[in-house]
Tab-separated table of C-alpha atoms and ligand atoms in Angstrom:
chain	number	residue	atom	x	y	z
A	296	UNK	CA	-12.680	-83.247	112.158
A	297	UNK	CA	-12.423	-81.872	108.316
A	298	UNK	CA	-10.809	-83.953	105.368
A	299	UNK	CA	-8.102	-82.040	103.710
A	300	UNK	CA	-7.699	-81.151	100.021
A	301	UNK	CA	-5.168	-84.198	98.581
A	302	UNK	CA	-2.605	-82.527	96.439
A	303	UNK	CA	-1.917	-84.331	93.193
A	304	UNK	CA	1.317	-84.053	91.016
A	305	UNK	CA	3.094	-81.788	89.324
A	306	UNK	CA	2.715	-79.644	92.761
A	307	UNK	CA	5.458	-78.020	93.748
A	308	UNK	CA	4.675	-78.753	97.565
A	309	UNK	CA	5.506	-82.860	96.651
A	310	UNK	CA	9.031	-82.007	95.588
A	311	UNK	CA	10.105	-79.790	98.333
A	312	UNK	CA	11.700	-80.733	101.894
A	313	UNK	CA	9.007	-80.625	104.852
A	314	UNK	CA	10.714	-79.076	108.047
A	315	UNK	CA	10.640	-80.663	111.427
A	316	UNK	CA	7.763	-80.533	113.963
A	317	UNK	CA	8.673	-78.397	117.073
A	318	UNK	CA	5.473	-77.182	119.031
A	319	UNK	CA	3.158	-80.376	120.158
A	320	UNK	CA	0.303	-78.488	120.653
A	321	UNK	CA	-3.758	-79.060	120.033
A	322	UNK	CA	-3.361	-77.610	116.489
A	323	UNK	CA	-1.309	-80.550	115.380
A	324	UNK	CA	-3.044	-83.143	116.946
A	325	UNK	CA	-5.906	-81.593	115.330
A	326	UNK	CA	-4.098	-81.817	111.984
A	327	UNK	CA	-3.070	-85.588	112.728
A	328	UNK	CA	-6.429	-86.094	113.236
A	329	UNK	CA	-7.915	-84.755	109.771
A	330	UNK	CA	-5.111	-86.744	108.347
A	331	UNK	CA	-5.817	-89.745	109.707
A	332	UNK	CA	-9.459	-88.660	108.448
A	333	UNK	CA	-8.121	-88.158	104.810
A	334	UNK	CA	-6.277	-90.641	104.368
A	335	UNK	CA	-9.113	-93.382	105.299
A	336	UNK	CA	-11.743	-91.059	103.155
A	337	UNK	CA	-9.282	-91.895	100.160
A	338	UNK	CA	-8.739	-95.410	101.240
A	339	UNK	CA	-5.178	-94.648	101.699
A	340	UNK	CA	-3.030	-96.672	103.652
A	341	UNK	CA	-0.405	-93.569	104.466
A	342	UNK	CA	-1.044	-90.103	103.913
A	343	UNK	CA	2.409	-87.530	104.526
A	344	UNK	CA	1.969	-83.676	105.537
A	345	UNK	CA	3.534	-82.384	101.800
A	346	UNK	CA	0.296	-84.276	100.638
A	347	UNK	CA	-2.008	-82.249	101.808
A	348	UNK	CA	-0.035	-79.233	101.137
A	349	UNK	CA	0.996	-79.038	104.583
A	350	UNK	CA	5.308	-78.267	104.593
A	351	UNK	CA	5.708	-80.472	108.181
A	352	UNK	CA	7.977	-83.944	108.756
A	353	UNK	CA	4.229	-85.655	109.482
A	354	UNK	CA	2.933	-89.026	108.403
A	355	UNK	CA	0.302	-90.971	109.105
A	356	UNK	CA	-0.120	-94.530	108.009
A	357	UNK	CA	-2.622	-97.488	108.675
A	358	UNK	CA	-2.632	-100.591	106.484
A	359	UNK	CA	-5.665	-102.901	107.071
A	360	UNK	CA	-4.941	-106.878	107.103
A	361	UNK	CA	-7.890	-107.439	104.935
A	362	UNK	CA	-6.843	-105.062	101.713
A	363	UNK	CA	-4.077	-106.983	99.806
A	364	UNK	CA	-3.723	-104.009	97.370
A	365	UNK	CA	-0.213	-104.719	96.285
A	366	UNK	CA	1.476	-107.742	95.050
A	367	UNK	CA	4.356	-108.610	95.319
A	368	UNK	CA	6.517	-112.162	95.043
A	369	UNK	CA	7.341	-112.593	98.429
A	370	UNK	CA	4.674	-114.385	100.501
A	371	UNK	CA	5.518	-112.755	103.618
A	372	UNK	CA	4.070	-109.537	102.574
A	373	UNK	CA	0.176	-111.478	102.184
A	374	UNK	CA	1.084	-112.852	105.976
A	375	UNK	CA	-1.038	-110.677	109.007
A	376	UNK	CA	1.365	-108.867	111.452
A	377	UNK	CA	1.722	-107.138	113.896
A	378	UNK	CA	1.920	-103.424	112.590
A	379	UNK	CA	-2.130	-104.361	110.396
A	380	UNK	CA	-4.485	-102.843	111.075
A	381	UNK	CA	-2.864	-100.304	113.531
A	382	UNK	CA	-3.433	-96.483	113.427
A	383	UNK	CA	0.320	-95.062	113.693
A	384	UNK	CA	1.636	-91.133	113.483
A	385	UNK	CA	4.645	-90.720	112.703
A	386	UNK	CA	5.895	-86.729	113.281
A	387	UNK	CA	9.847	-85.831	112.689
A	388	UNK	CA	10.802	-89.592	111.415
A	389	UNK	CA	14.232	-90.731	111.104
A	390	UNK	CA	15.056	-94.102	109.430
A	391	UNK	CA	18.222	-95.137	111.745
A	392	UNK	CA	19.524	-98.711	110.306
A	393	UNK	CA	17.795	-100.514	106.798
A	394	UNK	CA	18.174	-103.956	105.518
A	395	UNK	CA	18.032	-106.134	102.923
A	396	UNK	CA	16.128	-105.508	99.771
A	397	UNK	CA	12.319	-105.651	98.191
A	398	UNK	CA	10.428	-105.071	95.235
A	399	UNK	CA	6.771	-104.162	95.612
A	400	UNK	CA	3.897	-102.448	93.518
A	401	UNK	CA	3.250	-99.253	95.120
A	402	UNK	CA	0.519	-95.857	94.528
A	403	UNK	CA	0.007	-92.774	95.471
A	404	UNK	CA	-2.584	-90.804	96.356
A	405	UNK	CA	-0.838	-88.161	94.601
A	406	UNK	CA	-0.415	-90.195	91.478
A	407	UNK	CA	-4.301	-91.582	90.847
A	408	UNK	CA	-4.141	-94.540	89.248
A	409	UNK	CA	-0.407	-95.029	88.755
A	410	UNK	CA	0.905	-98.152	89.943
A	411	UNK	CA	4.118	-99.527	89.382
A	412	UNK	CA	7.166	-101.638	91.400
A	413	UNK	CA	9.529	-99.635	93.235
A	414	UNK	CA	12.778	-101.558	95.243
A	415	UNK	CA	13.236	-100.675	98.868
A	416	UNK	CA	14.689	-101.901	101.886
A	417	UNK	CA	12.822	-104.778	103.115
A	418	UNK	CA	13.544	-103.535	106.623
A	419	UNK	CA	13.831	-100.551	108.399
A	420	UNK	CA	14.276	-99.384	111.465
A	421	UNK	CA	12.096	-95.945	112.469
A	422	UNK	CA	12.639	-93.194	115.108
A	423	UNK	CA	9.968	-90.805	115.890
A	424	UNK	CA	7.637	-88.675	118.214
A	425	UNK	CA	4.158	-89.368	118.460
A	426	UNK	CA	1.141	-86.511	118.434
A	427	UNK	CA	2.129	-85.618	121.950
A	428	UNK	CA	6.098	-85.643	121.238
A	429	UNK	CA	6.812	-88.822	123.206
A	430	UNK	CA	10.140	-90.261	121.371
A	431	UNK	CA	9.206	-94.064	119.747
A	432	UNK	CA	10.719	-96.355	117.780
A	433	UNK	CA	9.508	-99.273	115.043
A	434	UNK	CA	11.164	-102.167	113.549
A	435	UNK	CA	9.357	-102.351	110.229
A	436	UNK	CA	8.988	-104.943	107.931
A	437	UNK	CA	7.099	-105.716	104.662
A	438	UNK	CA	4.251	-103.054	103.698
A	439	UNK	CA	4.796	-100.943	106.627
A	440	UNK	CA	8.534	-100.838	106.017
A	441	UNK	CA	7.841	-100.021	102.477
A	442	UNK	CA	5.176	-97.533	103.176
A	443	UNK	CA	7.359	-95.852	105.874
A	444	UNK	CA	9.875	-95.407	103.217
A	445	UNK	CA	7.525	-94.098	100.382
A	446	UNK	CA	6.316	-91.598	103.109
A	447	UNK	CA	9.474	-90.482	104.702
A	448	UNK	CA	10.843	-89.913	100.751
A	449	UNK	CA	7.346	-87.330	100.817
A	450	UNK	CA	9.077	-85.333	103.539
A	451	UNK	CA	11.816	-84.802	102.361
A	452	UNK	CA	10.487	-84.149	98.545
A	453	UNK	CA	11.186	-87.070	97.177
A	454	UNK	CA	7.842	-88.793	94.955
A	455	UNK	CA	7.533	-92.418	94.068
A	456	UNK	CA	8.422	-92.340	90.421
A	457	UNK	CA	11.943	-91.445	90.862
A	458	UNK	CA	12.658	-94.373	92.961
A	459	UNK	CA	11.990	-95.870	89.286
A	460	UNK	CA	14.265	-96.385	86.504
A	461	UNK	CA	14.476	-93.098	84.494
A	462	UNK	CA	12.612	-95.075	81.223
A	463	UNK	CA	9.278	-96.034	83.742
A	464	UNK	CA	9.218	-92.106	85.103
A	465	UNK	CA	9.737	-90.803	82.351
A	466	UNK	CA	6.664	-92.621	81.018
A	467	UNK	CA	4.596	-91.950	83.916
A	468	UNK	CA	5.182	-88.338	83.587
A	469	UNK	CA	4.567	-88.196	80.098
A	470	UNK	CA	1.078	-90.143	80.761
A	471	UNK	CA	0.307	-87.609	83.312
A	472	UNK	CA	0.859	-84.790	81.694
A	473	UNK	CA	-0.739	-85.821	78.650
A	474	UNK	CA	-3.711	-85.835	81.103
A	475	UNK	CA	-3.568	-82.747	82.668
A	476	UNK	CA	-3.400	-81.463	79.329
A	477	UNK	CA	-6.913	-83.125	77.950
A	478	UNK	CA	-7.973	-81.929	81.060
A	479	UNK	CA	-7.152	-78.121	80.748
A	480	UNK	CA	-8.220	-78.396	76.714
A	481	UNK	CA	-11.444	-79.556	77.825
A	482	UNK	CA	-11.921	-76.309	80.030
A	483	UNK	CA	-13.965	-73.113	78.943
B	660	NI	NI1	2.599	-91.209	98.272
């Protein structure tokens, strides 16, 4: 077990397409497992491959009952089911049918300490192999539905602020890079 180096933006690895999984062997599990690994160490509730630098279609995702990190309007997301508290890989995912719509505060742990409401389906339906390549499907709702989405848009390059209006990303990426520049000013 070994926790992996969380990539942050600007990196180029976030905006670029992962490509599918198509060897199942000990090597990936033994990935899954340090992302599983990373992703609690960072008290994340889903970690994706392009993350971690990593160019595979691989998330991983657990969302405790306890945490109620985001808020939201709808009461159904604060209600326990079925998919809390459950440890789930997803590798070469495939959102088949969505529905309906929500509006939830989401992060990253690419984006430290941006948070901001993004509007997704408010269900989705998920195909996709598990660490041994066995085929599976989910019919998400509420955070993991969201965070399924959020992840799935990692794979294929896509980050969280540009599910926003171009105004709110265009403020968070101002904000960031305003950081990174203190940061680099600051450096011998
Ligand atoms: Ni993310």
């Amino acid at each position: 077990m070994a926790q992996l180096n969380i990539v942050t933006w600007p990196a180029k690895v976030l905006e670029t397409k992962a490509e599918p999984v198509e060897t199942f062997d000990n090597q990936l599990k033994q990935f899954i497992e340090d992302m599983h690994e990373t992703m609690q160490a960072n008290s994340g509730i889903g970690l994706a491959a392009n993350q971690v630098g990593v160019l595979k279609r691989i998330t991983t995702i657990e969302i405790p009952y306890a945490e109620n990190r985001y808020e939201s309007d709808d009461d159904e997301l604060d209600a326990k089911q079925w998919w809390h508290n459950k440890r789930f890989t997803f590798v070469n995912p495939i959102i088949t049918k969505k529905e309906g719509k929500i509006s939830a505060q989401e992060g990253c742990l690419s984006f430290p300490e941006i948070f901001d409401f993004v509007d997704r389906a408010a269900e989705v339906w998920v195909t996709a192999k598990d660490e041994n390549g066995k085929e599976f499907e989910v019919h998400a709702t509420g955070l993991l539905s969201i965070c399924l989405q959020h992840e799935i848009d990692h794979l294929d390059g896509v980050v969280f602020i540009t599910r926003m209006s171009r105004m709110k990303a265009m403020r968070i990426r101002k904000k960031i890079m305003r950081r990174g520049s203190l940061v680099t000013e600051g450096e011998p």
